Short mmCIF file of C-alpha atoms in Angstrom, two decimals:
data_model
loop_
_atom_site.label_atom_id
_atom_site.label_comp_id
_atom_site.label_asym_id
_atom_site.label_seq_id
_atom_site.Cartn_x
_atom_site.Cartn_y
_atom_site.Cartn_z
CA MET A 13 -20.41 71.20 -15.20
CA THR A 14 -16.76 71.93 -14.92
CA ARG A 15 -14.11 69.32 -15.46
CA LEU A 16 -12.53 70.21 -12.18
CA ASP A 17 -15.79 69.52 -10.26
CA ALA A 18 -16.34 66.28 -12.20
CA MET A 19 -12.87 64.98 -11.29
CA ARG A 20 -13.30 66.12 -7.70
CA ALA A 21 -16.60 64.20 -7.55
CA VAL A 22 -14.93 60.85 -8.45
CA TYR A 23 -11.50 61.53 -6.91
CA ASP A 24 -12.02 59.08 -4.09
CA ARG A 25 -12.92 56.38 -6.63
CA LEU A 26 -9.49 56.69 -8.30
CA GLU A 27 -7.55 55.41 -5.33
CA ASP A 28 -7.07 51.83 -6.52
CA CYS A 29 -6.95 52.66 -10.22
CA ALA A 30 -4.11 53.29 -12.68
CA VAL A 31 -5.12 56.70 -14.04
CA VAL A 32 -3.92 58.11 -17.33
CA THR A 33 -4.74 61.65 -18.37
CA ILE A 34 -4.20 63.80 -21.43
CA MET A 35 -2.12 66.98 -21.37
CA GLY A 36 -3.19 70.51 -20.52
CA ALA A 37 -6.11 71.37 -18.36
CA VAL A 38 -6.98 67.77 -17.36
CA ALA A 39 -3.48 67.10 -16.05
CA ALA A 40 -3.12 70.40 -14.27
CA GLU A 41 -6.54 70.21 -12.67
CA LEU A 42 -6.14 66.63 -11.45
CA GLN A 43 -2.84 67.67 -9.89
CA SER A 44 -4.52 70.64 -8.26
CA ILE A 45 -6.98 68.29 -6.58
CA GLY A 46 -4.07 66.19 -5.39
CA HIS A 47 -1.44 64.18 -7.20
CA ARG A 48 -1.16 60.49 -6.42
CA GLN A 49 1.53 58.00 -7.48
CA ASN A 50 -1.07 56.08 -9.49
CA PHE A 51 -1.70 59.00 -11.78
CA PHE A 52 0.15 59.33 -15.09
CA TYR A 53 -0.13 62.54 -17.13
CA LEU A 54 0.57 61.98 -20.77
CA GLN A 55 1.77 65.48 -21.45
CA HIS A 56 1.72 65.57 -25.29
CA ALA A 57 1.40 62.60 -27.64
CA MET A 58 -2.11 63.77 -28.23
CA GLY A 59 -4.59 61.03 -29.04
CA LEU A 60 -2.61 58.31 -27.37
CA ALA A 61 -3.92 58.42 -23.76
CA SER A 62 -6.57 55.80 -24.54
CA SER A 63 -3.85 53.66 -26.25
CA VAL A 64 -1.65 53.89 -23.20
CA GLY A 65 -4.65 52.89 -21.10
CA LEU A 66 -5.29 49.94 -23.38
CA GLY A 67 -1.72 48.80 -23.07
CA ILE A 68 -1.92 48.88 -19.27
CA ALA A 69 -5.31 47.25 -19.17
CA LEU A 70 -4.29 44.39 -21.46
CA SER A 71 -1.02 43.88 -19.60
CA ARG A 72 -2.55 43.97 -16.09
CA PRO A 73 -6.12 42.62 -16.20
CA ALA A 74 -6.46 42.82 -12.40
CA VAL A 75 -5.72 46.52 -12.26
CA PRO A 76 -8.63 48.90 -12.93
CA VAL A 77 -7.60 51.58 -15.40
CA VAL A 78 -9.21 55.01 -15.83
CA VAL A 79 -8.36 57.25 -18.77
CA PHE A 80 -9.26 60.93 -18.63
CA ASP A 81 -9.38 61.93 -22.27
CA GLY A 82 -10.65 64.99 -24.16
CA ASP A 83 -12.57 65.77 -27.28
CA GLY A 84 -9.55 67.22 -29.15
CA SER A 85 -7.40 64.23 -28.27
CA VAL A 86 -10.05 61.64 -29.19
CA LEU A 87 -10.61 63.32 -32.49
CA MET A 88 -6.90 62.87 -33.31
CA ASN A 89 -7.16 59.09 -32.79
CA LEU A 90 -10.69 58.01 -33.70
CA GLY A 91 -9.30 54.73 -34.97
CA GLY A 92 -8.14 54.05 -31.43
CA LEU A 93 -11.78 53.70 -30.36
CA THR A 94 -12.12 50.76 -32.76
CA THR A 95 -9.04 49.16 -31.21
CA LEU A 96 -10.40 49.70 -27.67
CA ALA A 97 -13.70 48.16 -28.79
CA ARG A 98 -11.99 45.25 -30.47
CA TYR A 99 -10.12 44.12 -27.36
CA ARG A 100 -12.64 45.67 -24.91
CA PRO A 101 -10.66 45.15 -21.69
CA PRO A 102 -13.29 45.03 -18.90
CA ASN A 103 -10.89 46.85 -16.52
CA LEU A 104 -10.75 49.98 -18.69
CA LEU A 105 -13.02 53.02 -18.05
CA HIS A 106 -12.64 55.71 -20.69
CA VAL A 107 -13.84 59.18 -19.73
CA VAL A 108 -13.89 61.92 -22.42
CA PHE A 109 -14.25 65.45 -21.11
CA ASP A 110 -15.89 67.23 -24.03
CA ASN A 111 -15.49 71.04 -23.82
CA GLU A 112 -16.00 71.39 -27.61
CA SER A 113 -12.73 73.15 -27.96
CA LEU A 114 -8.96 72.92 -27.96
CA LEU A 115 -8.88 75.03 -24.81
CA SER A 116 -5.18 74.90 -24.00
CA VAL A 117 -4.29 76.58 -27.33
CA GLY A 118 -6.87 79.35 -27.19
CA GLY A 119 -10.23 77.74 -27.56
CA PHE A 120 -10.30 76.64 -31.26
CA PRO A 121 -13.67 74.89 -31.62
CA THR A 122 -13.59 71.16 -32.33
CA ALA A 123 -16.12 69.23 -34.39
CA THR A 124 -18.07 68.32 -31.27
CA SER A 125 -19.17 71.97 -31.27
CA THR A 126 -20.88 71.49 -34.66
CA GLY A 127 -22.72 68.27 -33.92
CA THR A 128 -20.21 65.41 -33.79
CA SER A 129 -21.09 62.95 -31.01
CA LEU A 130 -18.17 61.12 -29.51
CA ALA A 131 -20.40 58.82 -27.50
CA ALA A 132 -22.23 57.83 -30.72
CA ILE A 133 -18.89 57.24 -32.49
CA ALA A 134 -17.65 55.14 -29.55
CA ALA A 135 -20.87 53.10 -29.60
CA ALA A 136 -20.68 52.68 -33.36
CA ALA A 137 -17.05 51.64 -33.04
CA GLY A 138 -18.27 48.79 -30.81
CA VAL A 139 -17.52 50.04 -27.31
CA PRO A 140 -20.05 47.98 -25.32
CA ARG A 141 -21.09 50.64 -22.86
CA THR A 142 -21.30 54.36 -23.61
CA ALA A 143 -22.94 57.31 -21.94
CA ASP A 144 -23.46 60.99 -22.58
CA VAL A 145 -23.71 63.16 -19.44
CA ASN A 146 -24.27 66.85 -18.81
CA THR A 147 -24.41 67.13 -15.05
CA ILE A 148 -22.17 66.15 -12.13
CA GLU A 149 -24.89 63.84 -10.72
CA ALA A 150 -25.22 61.97 -13.96
CA PHE A 151 -21.44 61.80 -14.32
CA VAL A 152 -20.94 60.27 -10.92
CA THR A 153 -23.83 57.85 -11.50
CA GLU A 154 -22.37 56.68 -14.80
CA PHE A 155 -18.82 56.54 -13.44
CA GLU A 156 -19.88 54.35 -10.50
CA ALA A 157 -22.07 52.17 -12.74
CA ALA A 158 -19.13 51.63 -15.16
CA GLN A 159 -16.85 50.60 -12.31
CA ARG A 160 -19.42 48.12 -11.05
CA ALA A 161 -20.24 46.78 -14.56
CA HIS A 162 -16.67 45.72 -15.26
CA VAL A 163 -17.30 46.21 -19.01
CA LEU A 164 -15.32 48.61 -21.22
CA THR A 165 -17.19 51.93 -21.00
CA THR A 166 -16.78 55.29 -22.65
CA ILE A 167 -18.42 58.19 -20.79
CA VAL A 168 -18.57 61.47 -22.65
CA ALA A 169 -19.00 64.35 -20.17
CA LYS A 170 -19.91 67.72 -21.59
CA VAL A 171 -17.90 70.30 -19.64
CA ASP A 172 -17.49 74.09 -19.66
CA ALA A 173 -14.63 75.39 -21.76
CA ILE A 174 -12.73 76.83 -18.82
CA GLY A 175 -9.49 75.70 -17.36
CA PRO A 176 -6.66 76.58 -15.02
CA ALA A 177 -4.57 79.69 -15.39
CA ALA A 178 -1.42 77.68 -16.06
CA PHE A 179 -0.68 74.24 -17.40
CA VAL A 180 2.89 73.71 -16.27
CA THR A 181 3.15 72.19 -12.81
CA ASP A 182 6.14 71.44 -10.63
CA LEU A 183 5.82 67.67 -11.21
CA GLY A 184 8.52 66.66 -13.69
CA LEU A 185 7.47 64.52 -16.64
CA LEU A 186 10.04 61.80 -15.97
CA GLU A 187 9.53 61.96 -12.20
CA ASN A 188 5.85 61.21 -12.79
CA ARG A 189 6.59 58.48 -15.36
CA PHE A 190 9.04 56.51 -13.16
CA GLN A 191 6.87 57.00 -10.07
CA PHE A 192 3.85 55.61 -11.95
CA GLN A 193 5.88 52.64 -13.25
CA ARG A 194 7.02 51.85 -9.70
CA TYR A 195 3.39 52.12 -8.49
CA LEU A 196 2.37 49.51 -11.07
CA GLN A 197 5.27 47.30 -10.09
CA SER A 198 4.03 47.39 -6.51
CA ARG A 199 0.49 46.25 -7.53
CA MET B 7 3.09 34.58 -51.66
CA PRO B 8 6.91 34.53 -51.54
CA VAL B 9 7.23 35.99 -48.03
CA SER B 10 9.72 33.86 -46.13
CA ALA B 11 7.83 31.74 -43.58
CA VAL B 12 11.11 30.32 -42.33
CA ASN B 13 12.71 33.64 -41.64
CA SER B 14 9.50 35.07 -40.23
CA LYS B 15 9.57 32.19 -37.69
CA ILE B 16 13.17 32.97 -36.82
CA VAL B 17 12.20 36.61 -36.05
CA PHE B 18 9.14 35.54 -34.06
CA ASP B 19 11.09 32.95 -32.03
CA ALA B 20 13.74 35.57 -31.21
CA LEU B 21 11.07 37.98 -29.96
CA LYS B 22 9.57 35.27 -27.74
CA GLU B 23 13.00 34.31 -26.48
CA GLY B 24 13.52 37.99 -25.55
CA GLY B 25 10.36 37.86 -23.38
CA VAL B 26 8.04 39.76 -25.75
CA ARG B 27 4.47 39.07 -24.68
CA LEU B 28 2.51 41.79 -26.48
CA ILE B 29 2.81 42.57 -30.19
CA SER B 30 1.02 45.39 -31.94
CA ALA B 31 0.71 45.23 -35.70
CA LEU B 32 -0.89 46.57 -38.79
CA PRO B 33 -0.92 44.11 -41.68
CA GLU B 34 1.46 44.50 -44.58
CA THR B 35 2.55 41.89 -47.09
CA TRP B 36 5.94 41.13 -45.52
CA LEU B 37 4.44 40.82 -42.06
CA VAL B 38 1.71 38.25 -42.73
CA HIS B 39 3.51 35.26 -41.30
CA LEU B 40 4.73 37.19 -38.26
CA ILE B 41 1.28 38.42 -37.49
CA ARG B 42 -0.16 34.87 -37.93
CA LEU B 43 2.44 33.47 -35.65
CA ALA B 44 1.66 36.05 -32.96
CA ASP B 45 -2.08 35.45 -33.36
CA ASP B 46 -1.63 31.65 -32.94
CA ASP B 47 0.62 31.88 -29.87
CA PRO B 48 -1.33 31.66 -26.62
CA ASP B 49 1.54 33.34 -24.75
CA VAL B 50 1.42 36.42 -26.88
CA THR B 51 -1.26 39.14 -27.01
CA LEU B 52 -1.65 40.46 -30.55
CA VAL B 53 -3.15 43.89 -30.85
CA ARG B 54 -4.36 44.66 -34.36
CA LEU B 55 -4.28 48.42 -34.88
CA ALA B 56 -6.24 50.89 -36.97
CA LYS B 57 -3.09 53.08 -37.33
CA GLU B 58 0.47 52.39 -36.26
CA GLU B 59 0.84 55.37 -33.96
CA GLU B 60 -1.61 53.69 -31.54
CA GLY B 61 1.02 51.01 -31.11
CA VAL B 62 3.37 53.54 -29.55
CA GLY B 63 0.82 54.26 -26.82
CA ILE B 64 -0.01 50.62 -26.30
CA SER B 65 3.63 49.68 -25.98
CA MET B 66 4.18 52.64 -23.56
CA GLY B 67 1.36 51.34 -21.39
CA ALA B 68 2.61 47.74 -21.56
CA HIS B 69 6.09 48.90 -20.49
CA LEU B 70 4.84 50.94 -17.60
CA ALA B 71 2.80 47.89 -16.55
CA GLY B 72 5.81 45.58 -16.76
CA VAL B 73 5.16 43.74 -20.04
CA LYS B 74 7.73 43.56 -22.87
CA SER B 75 6.33 44.38 -26.24
CA ALA B 76 7.27 44.75 -29.90
CA MET B 77 5.75 46.63 -32.78
CA LEU B 78 5.35 45.32 -36.31
CA MET B 79 4.91 47.94 -38.96
CA GLN B 80 5.75 48.93 -42.50
CA ASN B 81 8.09 51.89 -42.93
CA HIS B 82 5.08 53.96 -43.94
CA GLY B 83 3.54 53.05 -40.60
CA PHE B 84 6.72 54.24 -38.86
CA LEU B 85 6.40 57.51 -40.73
CA ALA B 86 2.79 57.74 -39.51
CA SER B 87 3.93 57.19 -35.91
CA VAL B 88 6.57 59.91 -35.64
CA ASN B 89 4.70 62.27 -33.31
CA GLY B 90 3.84 59.45 -30.90
CA ILE B 91 7.44 58.28 -30.91
CA VAL B 92 8.80 61.78 -30.24
CA SER B 93 6.24 63.27 -27.85
CA GLY B 94 5.37 59.92 -26.20
CA ALA B 95 8.17 57.34 -26.10
CA GLN B 96 11.14 59.71 -26.38
CA LEU B 97 9.76 62.48 -24.18
CA PHE B 98 8.89 60.00 -21.44
CA ARG B 99 11.94 57.73 -21.99
CA VAL B 100 10.03 54.56 -22.75
CA PRO B 101 11.79 51.75 -24.70
CA LEU B 102 10.17 50.61 -27.91
CA LEU B 103 11.21 47.69 -30.10
CA MET B 104 10.12 48.58 -33.55
CA LEU B 105 10.36 46.01 -36.38
CA ILE B 106 9.88 47.94 -39.57
CA SER B 107 9.54 46.29 -42.97
CA ASP B 108 11.78 48.30 -45.26
CA ARG B 109 9.72 48.59 -48.38
CA GLY B 110 10.65 50.73 -51.37
CA THR B 111 14.26 49.74 -51.55
CA PHE B 112 16.25 48.07 -54.38
CA GLY B 113 14.04 45.33 -55.88
CA GLU B 114 10.73 47.07 -55.11
CA ARG B 115 8.14 46.51 -57.76
CA ASP B 116 5.19 48.45 -56.20
CA PRO B 117 5.43 52.08 -57.38
CA TRP B 118 3.50 53.34 -54.33
CA GLN B 119 6.17 52.02 -51.90
CA THR B 120 9.12 53.77 -53.55
CA GLU B 121 9.11 57.14 -51.75
CA GLY B 122 9.06 55.65 -48.25
CA GLY B 123 12.11 53.52 -48.82
CA ALA B 124 14.22 56.55 -49.58
CA VAL B 125 13.40 58.43 -46.38
CA THR B 126 13.08 55.76 -43.71
CA GLU B 127 16.71 55.66 -42.58
CA PRO B 128 17.16 59.46 -42.86
CA VAL B 129 14.05 59.95 -40.60
CA LEU B 130 15.31 57.37 -38.11
CA ALA B 131 18.64 59.21 -38.07
CA ALA B 132 16.96 62.57 -37.58
CA LEU B 133 15.05 61.14 -34.61
CA ARG B 134 18.35 59.62 -33.27
CA ILE B 135 16.79 56.18 -33.17
CA PRO B 136 19.41 53.45 -33.20
CA VAL B 137 18.77 51.11 -36.10
CA MET B 138 20.15 47.84 -37.51
CA ARG B 139 19.16 45.89 -40.54
CA LEU B 140 17.97 42.28 -40.24
CA ASP B 141 19.23 40.70 -43.43
CA ASP B 142 21.09 37.50 -42.41
CA PRO B 143 18.84 34.84 -40.81
CA ALA B 144 21.85 33.49 -38.85
CA ARG B 145 22.22 36.89 -37.05
CA VAL B 146 18.60 37.76 -36.47
CA ALA B 147 18.35 36.40 -32.93
CA GLU B 148 21.60 38.16 -31.85
CA ARG B 149 20.49 41.51 -33.31
CA ILE B 150 17.07 41.36 -31.77
CA ARG B 151 18.66 40.57 -28.44
CA GLN B 152 21.12 43.46 -28.84
CA ALA B 153 18.35 45.87 -29.88
CA GLN B 154 16.27 44.96 -26.81
CA THR B 155 19.28 45.28 -24.54
CA LEU B 156 20.00 48.85 -25.78
CA ALA B 157 16.32 49.87 -25.69
CA TYR B 158 15.97 48.85 -22.02
CA ALA B 159 19.40 50.25 -21.03
CA ALA B 160 18.69 53.61 -22.64
CA ASN B 161 14.95 53.69 -22.04
CA LYS B 162 14.50 54.71 -25.70
CA PRO B 163 12.98 53.46 -28.95
CA VAL B 164 15.17 51.31 -31.24
CA ALA B 165 14.43 50.06 -34.72
CA LEU B 166 15.21 46.89 -36.69
CA LEU B 167 14.66 47.02 -40.41
CA LEU B 168 13.17 43.89 -41.86
CA THR B 169 14.88 43.81 -45.23
CA ARG B 170 13.96 42.31 -48.62
CA ASP B 171 16.86 39.87 -48.30
CA LEU B 172 15.34 38.46 -45.16
CA MET B 173 11.59 38.64 -45.78
CA TRP B 174 11.17 38.04 -49.50
CA GLU B 175 11.90 34.91 -51.52
CA ASP B 176 11.65 35.69 -55.22
CA PRO B 177 10.26 32.65 -57.03
#
């Protein structure tokens, strides 16, 4: 499965969600599918996308929040999984695209390439629902089930280590940030 | 424990007065009363962290979602948060109100705190983070108000140092 196909498959289900992504391929690919005002791309601050999602979810319990995270980022903030689990906002859906590498900087293999299971770590941290998926069909099924369940869920989706040709887009960082804030103000 | 409960309450009341409704924290001796006050207050969401840098992300999310927040941390926690502050809050122009216990300064008895005290203000200066010291209980509310005002006007992190004079009552 590619990350691009996975995001395409759930794109319509993001319409009413506040979406936070990590930097690099995830941000560029989601924008290539189609930017929306409810998408915030945390370009840099690696590891903190789930923390930003937690801050939004705790502040606005009526707004469904989706975080598109990655293995390299999660590995930089494993403690954050324990904080997610501790407060377990039901409106937070945490997706980790696991390509077993730091793709944007040349493909340096991460620990998930040598056996570390992020879904198992999330479950052991106390995240009440977790899933490991390897196919688009399973990803969509788990994504929809998590949205229905209204329980904090971490879905780890194994994806191919391929990405876009370029990571810089024409959407300014601050343009995106203020647009996203205004979107949340309107909700 | 000679941490000032009275002055902790003054700080907490000023945060509430300023509209703070979410507080992230990692325990440290000087912060015990502040964290307890936040935990006991039904109007305040206390988020207990595993590491202080998470608090940067949480406060960013809270701000984008329209909630005022504050961060309670030791200066070593501030040092552990620097990348999040720079490549999160500063890059995206998000206000942060950081209350940092200034350990390792004159009067410090714990050897392990002594390096952090010497570098806290130089690191704040290097990051161009405006900082004021909270040392006089009579001026705490005013300074917290001023710090918040600047943070929201500039859309940038600001820091208040919780000093030994304010937080510690030697028996």
